Amino acid sequence: MPLAFHDAGPDGWGKEILTRAFPTSVLSMPEYLALGGLGRTGDLAFGPTPTSGPVTWTPPEAPLVDLPDETDDLDALMDAAAAVEAGDAEGHHFKLLFRNSDVGGARPKARIRSEGRQWIAKFPTSMDKFDDPRVEAACLDVAEAAGFPVPRRKIVVAGRRAALFVERFDRDEGIGGRPYAYLSAATLLKQASASYATARTYTDIASVAQAIGVKDAPASVFGRLLLNAYLHNTDDHLRNHAFLDRGDGWTLSPVFDLVPHPDRARHVPAPAPGMSPAWDVEAAMRAHTAFRLDAGEAQAIRERVLQAARRLGEFMDAREVPPKDRRYLKDAFPREMRFAP
């Protein structure tokens, strides 16, 4: 299977939906791709036969023969996601989530339309130890303050639960916005999709970015390395570093999926060959020579990221992150950030 197809197909969450929805069918990646629609990530489309064109295929079994219409019912989507997670979903839950099964990622989410725009709604789960959507929104606010491109986002509350809406950056603006070409760093670095573990490094991301024509790739990738180190991002793997082509050449995608956690191991790129992938800002700084950045340029990038990271508490206030969640996360961040729970 070409690795680029995995960027367009479902990941853990979507595969779980499809597997549970069609319990008597044997599904693998070709079936997962054919089950998807035109709303998948990027600009690739699929169909069940070479001549069918890009259409959605369904196995010959209930309950999803009749596909649902588009819906903006956030409460219903969140309830359906919770039912799947709890293992007591019924046919109408799967029917509602079917059109969202090709959304990538391991956590429950759905495509949704709001205010004339296309969004990905990211839901909380029963396993979360803190208000994940609100914390992620605050971390994205840090990234924006540090000067990184970040998608438009908002917190939407339904049934006393918060969902994070992130505007799709792989589409032009508007409900019918055309899709953009999308590739992950994992695909460009020829990393299999079966595992997030990798021997590739941030310097490899910078090198492959330069190879496809991304401007200022070393400095941009080095900045993202520091951002993830300061925020203790546990979702920092090669599929969460991506590239877009909007018709005028490849660029780094906006920053996405910033999720801190104080006690979770990670399988993500090390800063450079021979270095540990641990969250260590000082180690990340030492890698500047591998990026061929001089000390002054690296320090300027660090200062810009640090000043934004020190505003994390302010952004958590604005996103209404509960005090107990801030206390839980306080040990995740380096002292240099001066984070106060």
PDB file of N, CA and C in Angstrom, residues 8 10 22 44 89 100 102 118 120 122 135 142 178 196 203 215 217 226 230 232 265 281 284 295 323-324 328 335:
ATOM      1  N   ALA A   8      -4.342   9.512   3.813  1.00  0.00           N
ATOM      2  CA  ALA A   8      -5.718   9.818   3.440  1.00  0.00           C
ATOM      3  C   ALA A   8      -6.727   8.887   4.104  1.00  0.00           C
ATOM      4  N   PRO A  10      -8.205   6.131   7.350  1.00  0.00           N
ATOM      5  CA  PRO A  10      -8.495   6.190   8.781  1.00  0.00           C
ATOM      6  C   PRO A  10      -7.326   5.681   9.614  1.00  0.00           C
ATOM      7  N   PHE A  22     -19.119  -3.187  10.966  1.00  0.00           N
ATOM      8  CA  PHE A  22     -19.254  -4.300  10.031  1.00  0.00           C
ATOM      9  C   PHE A  22     -18.592  -5.540  10.627  1.00  0.00           C
ATOM     10  N   LEU A  44      -6.620  13.080  -2.228  1.00  0.00           N
ATOM     11  CA  LEU A  44      -6.779  11.765  -2.848  1.00  0.00           C
ATOM     12  C   LEU A  44      -8.210  11.267  -2.657  1.00  0.00           C
ATOM     13  N   ALA A  89     -22.404   0.806  21.653  1.00  0.00           N
ATOM     14  CA  ALA A  89     -23.002   1.508  20.522  1.00  0.00           C
ATOM     15  C   ALA A  89     -23.982   0.617  19.780  1.00  0.00           C
ATOM     16  N   ASN A 100     -17.618   9.944   9.205  1.00  0.00           N
ATOM     17  CA  ASN A 100     -16.431  10.498   9.841  1.00  0.00           C
ATOM     18  C   ASN A 100     -15.351   9.451  10.087  1.00  0.00           C
ATOM     19  N   ASP A 102     -13.250   8.124   8.169  1.00  0.00           N
ATOM     20  CA  ASP A 102     -11.975   8.287   7.470  1.00  0.00           C
ATOM     21  C   ASP A 102     -11.167   9.460   8.000  1.00  0.00           C
ATOM     22  N   GLN A 118     -15.503  24.456   7.247  1.00  0.00           N
ATOM     23  CA  GLN A 118     -15.335  23.033   7.518  1.00  0.00           C
ATOM     24  C   GLN A 118     -14.387  22.864   8.711  1.00  0.00           C
ATOM     25  N   ILE A 120     -12.845  20.083  11.968  1.00  0.00           N
ATOM     26  CA  ILE A 120     -12.730  18.788  12.630  1.00  0.00           C
ATOM     27  C   ILE A 120     -13.056  19.012  14.100  1.00  0.00           C
ATOM     28  N   LYS A 122     -12.995  17.655  17.769  1.00  0.00           N
ATOM     29  CA  LYS A 122     -12.243  16.685  18.567  1.00  0.00           C
ATOM     30  C   LYS A 122     -12.916  16.561  19.929  1.00  0.00           C
ATOM     31  N   VAL A 135      -7.222  22.131  26.900  1.00  0.00           N
ATOM     32  CA  VAL A 135      -5.767  22.223  27.034  1.00  0.00           C
ATOM     33  C   VAL A 135      -5.115  22.289  25.655  1.00  0.00           C
ATOM     34  N   VAL A 142      -0.493  29.067  22.277  1.00  0.00           N
ATOM     35  CA  VAL A 142       0.939  29.299  22.481  1.00  0.00           C
ATOM     36  C   VAL A 142       1.665  29.267  21.143  1.00  0.00           C
ATOM     37  N   ARG A 178     -11.953  23.569  -2.139  1.00  0.00           N
ATOM     38  CA  ARG A 178     -11.258  22.479  -2.816  1.00  0.00           C
ATOM     39  C   ARG A 178     -10.186  21.886  -1.913  1.00  0.00           C
ATOM     40  N   TYR A 196       4.200   4.270  15.636  1.00  0.00           N
ATOM     41  CA  TYR A 196       4.697   5.636  15.725  1.00  0.00           C
ATOM     42  C   TYR A 196       6.187   5.670  16.065  1.00  0.00           C
ATOM     43  N   THR A 203      15.960  16.467  12.278  1.00  0.00           N
ATOM     44  CA  THR A 203      16.826  16.899  11.182  1.00  0.00           C
ATOM     45  C   THR A 203      16.452  16.188   9.886  1.00  0.00           C
ATOM     46  N   LYS A 215      10.538  26.445   1.976  1.00  0.00           N
ATOM     47  CA  LYS A 215      11.434  27.555   2.277  1.00  0.00           C
ATOM     48  C   LYS A 215      11.751  27.610   3.768  1.00  0.00           C
ATOM     49  N   ALA A 217      13.248  25.729   5.743  1.00  0.00           N
ATOM     50  CA  ALA A 217      12.883  24.498   6.443  1.00  0.00           C
ATOM     51  C   ALA A 217      13.675  24.264   7.727  1.00  0.00           C
ATOM     52  N   LEU A 226      11.508  22.951  19.357  1.00  0.00           N
ATOM     53  CA  LEU A 226      11.520  23.646  20.641  1.00  0.00           C
ATOM     54  C   LEU A 226      10.111  23.808  21.208  1.00  0.00           C
ATOM     55  N   TYR A 230       9.064  22.397  24.870  1.00  0.00           N
ATOM     56  CA  TYR A 230       8.545  23.228  25.958  1.00  0.00           C
ATOM     57  C   TYR A 230       7.165  22.758  26.419  1.00  0.00           C
ATOM     58  N   HIS A 232       5.916  19.781  26.150  1.00  0.00           N
ATOM     59  CA  HIS A 232       5.870  18.364  26.535  1.00  0.00           C
ATOM     60  C   HIS A 232       4.786  17.650  25.730  1.00  0.00           C
ATOM     61  N   ALA A 265       5.141   8.143  28.132  1.00  0.00           N
ATOM     62  CA  ALA A 265       6.282   7.973  27.241  1.00  0.00           C
ATOM     63  C   ALA A 265       5.856   8.300  25.819  1.00  0.00           C
ATOM     64  N   VAL A 281      14.655  20.666  26.464  1.00  0.00           N
ATOM     65  CA  VAL A 281      14.889  21.881  25.695  1.00  0.00           C
ATOM     66  C   VAL A 281      16.378  22.097  25.469  1.00  0.00           C
ATOM     67  N   ALA A 284      17.533  19.897  22.769  1.00  0.00           N
ATOM     68  CA  ALA A 284      17.032  20.426  21.500  1.00  0.00           C
ATOM     69  C   ALA A 284      17.900  21.596  21.029  1.00  0.00           C
ATOM     70  N   ALA A 295      24.471  29.813  16.425  1.00  0.00           N
ATOM     71  CA  ALA A 295      23.994  29.901  17.806  1.00  0.00           C
ATOM     72  C   ALA A 295      23.054  31.083  18.002  1.00  0.00           C
ATOM     73  N   PRO A 323      -8.802  24.493  37.351  1.00  0.00           N
ATOM     74  CA  PRO A 323      -7.603  24.517  38.202  1.00  0.00           C
ATOM     75  C   PRO A 323      -7.031  23.118  38.467  1.00  0.00           C
ATOM     76  N   LYS A 324      -7.892  22.120  38.659  1.00  0.00           N
ATOM     77  CA  LYS A 324      -7.380  20.770  38.940  1.00  0.00           C
ATOM     78  C   LYS A 324      -6.577  20.222  37.761  1.00  0.00           C
ATOM     79  N   TYR A 328      -2.617  19.126  37.693  1.00  0.00           N
ATOM     80  CA  TYR A 328      -2.198  17.828  37.183  1.00  0.00           C
ATOM     81  C   TYR A 328      -1.063  17.958  36.170  1.00  0.00           C
ATOM     82  N   ARG A 335      10.931  24.298  34.184  1.00  0.00           N
ATOM     83  CA  ARG A 335      10.859  25.437  35.110  1.00  0.00           C
ATOM     84  C   ARG A 335      11.025  26.764  34.401  1.00  0.00           C
TER      85      ARG A 335
END
